[in-house]
N, CA, C and O of each residue as an XYZ file, in Angstrom:
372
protein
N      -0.240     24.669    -25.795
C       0.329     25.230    -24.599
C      -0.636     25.047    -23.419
O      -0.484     24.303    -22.450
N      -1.954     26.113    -23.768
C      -2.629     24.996    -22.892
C      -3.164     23.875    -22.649
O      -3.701     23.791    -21.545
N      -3.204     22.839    -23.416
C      -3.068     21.670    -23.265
C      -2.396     20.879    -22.286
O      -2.860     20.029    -21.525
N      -0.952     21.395    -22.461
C       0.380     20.815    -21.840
C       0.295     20.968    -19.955
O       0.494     20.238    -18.984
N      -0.165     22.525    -20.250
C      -0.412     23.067    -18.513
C      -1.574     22.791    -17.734
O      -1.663     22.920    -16.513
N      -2.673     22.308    -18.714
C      -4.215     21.277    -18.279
C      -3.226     19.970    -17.768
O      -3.254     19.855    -16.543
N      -2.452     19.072    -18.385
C      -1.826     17.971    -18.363
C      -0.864     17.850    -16.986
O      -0.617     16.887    -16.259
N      -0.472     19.125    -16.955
C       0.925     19.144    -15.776
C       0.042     19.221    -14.089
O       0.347     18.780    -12.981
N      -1.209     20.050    -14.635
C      -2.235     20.565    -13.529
C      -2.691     18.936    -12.976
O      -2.813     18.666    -11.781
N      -2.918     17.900    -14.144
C      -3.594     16.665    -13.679
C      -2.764     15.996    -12.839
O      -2.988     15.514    -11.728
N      -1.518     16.031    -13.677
C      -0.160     14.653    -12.718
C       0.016     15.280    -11.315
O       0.032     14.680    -10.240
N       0.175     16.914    -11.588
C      -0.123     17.676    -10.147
C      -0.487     16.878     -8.948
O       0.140     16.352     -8.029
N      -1.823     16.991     -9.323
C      -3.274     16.578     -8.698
C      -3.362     15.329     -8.021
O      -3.704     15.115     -6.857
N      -2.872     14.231     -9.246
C      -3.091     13.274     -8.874
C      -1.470     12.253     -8.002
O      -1.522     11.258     -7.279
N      -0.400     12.932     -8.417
C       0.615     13.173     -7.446
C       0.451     13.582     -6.324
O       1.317     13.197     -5.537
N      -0.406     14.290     -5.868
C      -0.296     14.921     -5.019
C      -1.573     14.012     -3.570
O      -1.468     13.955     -2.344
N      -2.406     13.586     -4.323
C      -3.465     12.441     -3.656
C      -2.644     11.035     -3.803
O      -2.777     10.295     -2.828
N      -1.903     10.594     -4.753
C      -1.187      9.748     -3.953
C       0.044      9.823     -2.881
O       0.354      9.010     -2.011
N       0.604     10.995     -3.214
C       1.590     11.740     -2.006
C       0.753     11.410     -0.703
O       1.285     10.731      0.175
N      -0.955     12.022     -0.507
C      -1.431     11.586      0.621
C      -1.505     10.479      0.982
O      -1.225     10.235      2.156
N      -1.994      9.201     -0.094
C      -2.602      8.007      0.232
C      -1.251      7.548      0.988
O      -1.433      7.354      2.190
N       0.184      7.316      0.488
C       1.205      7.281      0.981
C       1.402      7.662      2.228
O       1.424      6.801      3.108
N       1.561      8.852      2.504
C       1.918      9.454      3.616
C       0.799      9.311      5.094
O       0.963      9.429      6.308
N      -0.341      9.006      4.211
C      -1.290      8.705      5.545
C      -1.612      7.010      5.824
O      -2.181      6.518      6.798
N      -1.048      6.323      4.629
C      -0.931      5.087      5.089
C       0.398      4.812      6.255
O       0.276      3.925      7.100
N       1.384      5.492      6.197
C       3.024      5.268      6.519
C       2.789      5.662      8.280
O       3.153      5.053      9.286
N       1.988      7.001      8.097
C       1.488      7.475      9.439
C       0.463      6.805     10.219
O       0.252      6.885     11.429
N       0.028      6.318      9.577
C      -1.607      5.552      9.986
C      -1.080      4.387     10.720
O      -2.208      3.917     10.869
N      -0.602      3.839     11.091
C       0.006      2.661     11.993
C      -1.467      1.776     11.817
O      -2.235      1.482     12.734
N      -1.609      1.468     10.464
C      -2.264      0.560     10.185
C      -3.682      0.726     10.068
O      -4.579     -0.102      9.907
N      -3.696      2.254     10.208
C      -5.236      2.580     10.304
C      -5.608      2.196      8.246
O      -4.803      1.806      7.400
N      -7.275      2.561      8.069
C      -7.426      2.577      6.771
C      -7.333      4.063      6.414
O      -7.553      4.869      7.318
N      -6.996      4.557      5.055
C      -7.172      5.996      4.969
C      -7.856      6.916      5.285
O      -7.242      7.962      5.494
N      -9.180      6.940      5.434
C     -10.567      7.601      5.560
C     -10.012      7.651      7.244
O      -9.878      8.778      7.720
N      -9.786      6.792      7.880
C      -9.401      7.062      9.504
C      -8.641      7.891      9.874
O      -8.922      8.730     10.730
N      -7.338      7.777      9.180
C      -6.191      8.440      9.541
C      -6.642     10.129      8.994
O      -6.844     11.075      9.756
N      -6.702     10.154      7.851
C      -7.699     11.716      7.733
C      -8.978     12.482      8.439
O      -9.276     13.675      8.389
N      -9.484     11.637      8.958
C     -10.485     11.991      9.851
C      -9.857     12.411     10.978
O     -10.215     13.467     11.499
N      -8.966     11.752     11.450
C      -8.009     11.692     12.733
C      -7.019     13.265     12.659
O      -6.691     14.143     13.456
N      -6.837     12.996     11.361
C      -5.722     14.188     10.951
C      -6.425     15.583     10.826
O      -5.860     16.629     11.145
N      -8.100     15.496     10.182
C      -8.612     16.861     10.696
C      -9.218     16.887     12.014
O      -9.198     18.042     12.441
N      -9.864     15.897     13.002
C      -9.483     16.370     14.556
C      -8.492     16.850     15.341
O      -8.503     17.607     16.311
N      -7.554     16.229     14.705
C      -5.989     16.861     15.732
C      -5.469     17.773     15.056
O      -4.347     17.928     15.538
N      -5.662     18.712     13.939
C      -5.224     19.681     13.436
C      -4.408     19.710     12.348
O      -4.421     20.789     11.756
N      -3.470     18.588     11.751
C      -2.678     17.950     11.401
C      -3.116     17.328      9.725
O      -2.568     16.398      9.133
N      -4.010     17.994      9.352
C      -4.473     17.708      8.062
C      -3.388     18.773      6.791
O      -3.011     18.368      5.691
N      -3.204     19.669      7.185
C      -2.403     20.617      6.664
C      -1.125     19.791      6.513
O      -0.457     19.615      5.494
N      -1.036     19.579      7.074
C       0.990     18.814      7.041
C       0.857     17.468      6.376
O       1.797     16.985      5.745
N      -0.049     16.994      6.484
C      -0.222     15.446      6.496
C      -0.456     15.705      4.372
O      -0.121     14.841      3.562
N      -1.118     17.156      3.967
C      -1.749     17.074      2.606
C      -0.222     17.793      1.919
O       0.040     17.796      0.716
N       0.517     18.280      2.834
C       1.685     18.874      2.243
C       2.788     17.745      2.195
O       3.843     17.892      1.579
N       2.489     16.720      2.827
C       3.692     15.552      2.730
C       3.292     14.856      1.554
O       4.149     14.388      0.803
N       1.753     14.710      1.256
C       1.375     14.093     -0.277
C       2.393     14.934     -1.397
O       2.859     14.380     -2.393
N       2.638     16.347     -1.045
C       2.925     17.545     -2.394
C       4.596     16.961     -2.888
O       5.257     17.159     -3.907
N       4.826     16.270     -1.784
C       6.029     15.705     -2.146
C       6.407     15.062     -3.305
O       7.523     15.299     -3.767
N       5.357     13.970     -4.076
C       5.698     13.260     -5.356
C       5.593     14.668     -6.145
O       6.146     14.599     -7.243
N       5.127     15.692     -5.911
C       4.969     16.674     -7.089
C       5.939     17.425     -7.546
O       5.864     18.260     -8.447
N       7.401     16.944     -6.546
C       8.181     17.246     -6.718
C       8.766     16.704     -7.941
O       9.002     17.435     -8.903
N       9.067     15.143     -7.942
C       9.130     13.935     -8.816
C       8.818     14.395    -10.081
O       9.560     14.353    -11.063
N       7.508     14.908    -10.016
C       6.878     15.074    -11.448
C       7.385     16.211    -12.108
O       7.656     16.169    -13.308
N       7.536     17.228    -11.420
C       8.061     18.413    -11.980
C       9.838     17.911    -12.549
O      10.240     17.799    -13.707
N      10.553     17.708    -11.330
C      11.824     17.705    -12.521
C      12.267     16.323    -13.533
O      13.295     16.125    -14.181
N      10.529     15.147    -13.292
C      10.669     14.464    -14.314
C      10.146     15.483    -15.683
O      10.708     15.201    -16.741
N       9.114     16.644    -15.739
C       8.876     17.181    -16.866
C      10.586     18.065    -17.209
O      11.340     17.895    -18.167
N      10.712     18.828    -16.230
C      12.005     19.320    -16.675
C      12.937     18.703    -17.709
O      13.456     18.927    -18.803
N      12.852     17.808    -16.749
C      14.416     16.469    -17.839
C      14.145     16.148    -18.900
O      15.079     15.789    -19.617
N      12.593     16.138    -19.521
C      12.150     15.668    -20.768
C      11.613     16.954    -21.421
O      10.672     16.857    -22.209
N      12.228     18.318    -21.103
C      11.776     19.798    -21.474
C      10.621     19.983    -21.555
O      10.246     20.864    -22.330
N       9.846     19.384    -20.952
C       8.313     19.744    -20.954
C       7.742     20.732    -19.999
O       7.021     20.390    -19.061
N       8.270     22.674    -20.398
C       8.265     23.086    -19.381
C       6.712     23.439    -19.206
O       6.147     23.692    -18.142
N       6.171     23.402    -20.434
C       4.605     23.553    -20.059
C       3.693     22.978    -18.627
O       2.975     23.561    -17.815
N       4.198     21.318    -18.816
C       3.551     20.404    -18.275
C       4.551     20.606    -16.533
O       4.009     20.202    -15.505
N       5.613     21.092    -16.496
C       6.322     21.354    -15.413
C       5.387     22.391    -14.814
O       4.798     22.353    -13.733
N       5.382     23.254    -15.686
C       4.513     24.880    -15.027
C       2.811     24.485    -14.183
O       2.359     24.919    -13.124
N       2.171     23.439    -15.258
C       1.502     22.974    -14.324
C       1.533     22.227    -13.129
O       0.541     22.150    -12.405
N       2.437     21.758    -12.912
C       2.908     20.904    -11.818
C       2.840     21.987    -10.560
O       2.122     22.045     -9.562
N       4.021     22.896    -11.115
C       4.408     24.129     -9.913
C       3.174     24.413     -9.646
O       2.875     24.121     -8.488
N       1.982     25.063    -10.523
C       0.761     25.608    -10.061
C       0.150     25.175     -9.007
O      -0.156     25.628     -7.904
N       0.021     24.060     -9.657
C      -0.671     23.034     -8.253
C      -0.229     23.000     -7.058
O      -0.783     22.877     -5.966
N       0.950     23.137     -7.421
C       1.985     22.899     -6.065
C       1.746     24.614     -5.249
O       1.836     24.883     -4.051
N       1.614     24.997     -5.732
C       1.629     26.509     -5.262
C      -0.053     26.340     -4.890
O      -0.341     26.083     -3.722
N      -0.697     26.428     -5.488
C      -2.256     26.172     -4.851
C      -2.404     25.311     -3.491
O      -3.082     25.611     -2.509
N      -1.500     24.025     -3.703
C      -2.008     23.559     -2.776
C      -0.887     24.338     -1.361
O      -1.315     24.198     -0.215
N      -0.339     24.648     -1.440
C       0.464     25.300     -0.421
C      -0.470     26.357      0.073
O      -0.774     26.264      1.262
N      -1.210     27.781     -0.915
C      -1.503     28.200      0.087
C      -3.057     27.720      0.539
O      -3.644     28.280      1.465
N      -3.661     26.584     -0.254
C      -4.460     26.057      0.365
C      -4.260     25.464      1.619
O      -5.171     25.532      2.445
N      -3.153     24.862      1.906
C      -3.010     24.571      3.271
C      -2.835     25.728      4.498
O      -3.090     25.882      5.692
N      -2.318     26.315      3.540
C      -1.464     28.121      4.321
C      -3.205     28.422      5.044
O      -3.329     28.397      6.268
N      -4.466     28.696      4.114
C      -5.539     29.352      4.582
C      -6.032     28.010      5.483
O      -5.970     28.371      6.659
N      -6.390     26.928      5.431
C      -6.584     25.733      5.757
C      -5.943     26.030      7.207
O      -6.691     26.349      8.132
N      -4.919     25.951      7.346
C      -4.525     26.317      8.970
C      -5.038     27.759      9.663
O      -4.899     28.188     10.808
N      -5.542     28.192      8.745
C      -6.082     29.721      9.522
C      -7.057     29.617     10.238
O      -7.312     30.361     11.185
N      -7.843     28.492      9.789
C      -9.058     28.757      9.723
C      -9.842     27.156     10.328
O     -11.067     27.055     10.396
């Protein structure tokens, strides 16, 4: 069980950094990544830009669903919930 929710926590994770690499390449009008994130925590815009990555984590979750893997789903959500209110405090501050 925990195994499954270590496992769901990783695809999370790593869904969720290619959600960015994606989303800050698409935005980046050609910039390289490291730019467009640099750019994105000067203009404030790092928060939105790390919540548009959370998007494949969507993917992953109701791909675990469909294959009843609610363990590995539950980790998915976690992450997904971490990184939300990581962004949530991230804009506070």
């Amino acid at each position: 069980m925990k195994k499954d929710i270590f496992i769901g926590i990783l695809v999370g994770l790593i869904a969720n950094a290619i959600g960015l690499y994606f989303a800050a390449t698409l935005l980046g009008q050609g910039d390289d990544f490291l730019t467009v994130v640099k750019a994105a925590a000067d203009e404030g815009f790092l928060g939105k830009l790390i919540s548009l990555g959370a998007i494949l984590n969507l993917v992953a979750f109701f791909v675990f669903i469909k294959k009843k893997q609610d363990y590995r789903a539950r980790g998915v959500l976690l992450i997904t919930v971490f990184i939300a209110v990581f962004t949530f405090v991230f804009k506070l501050f």
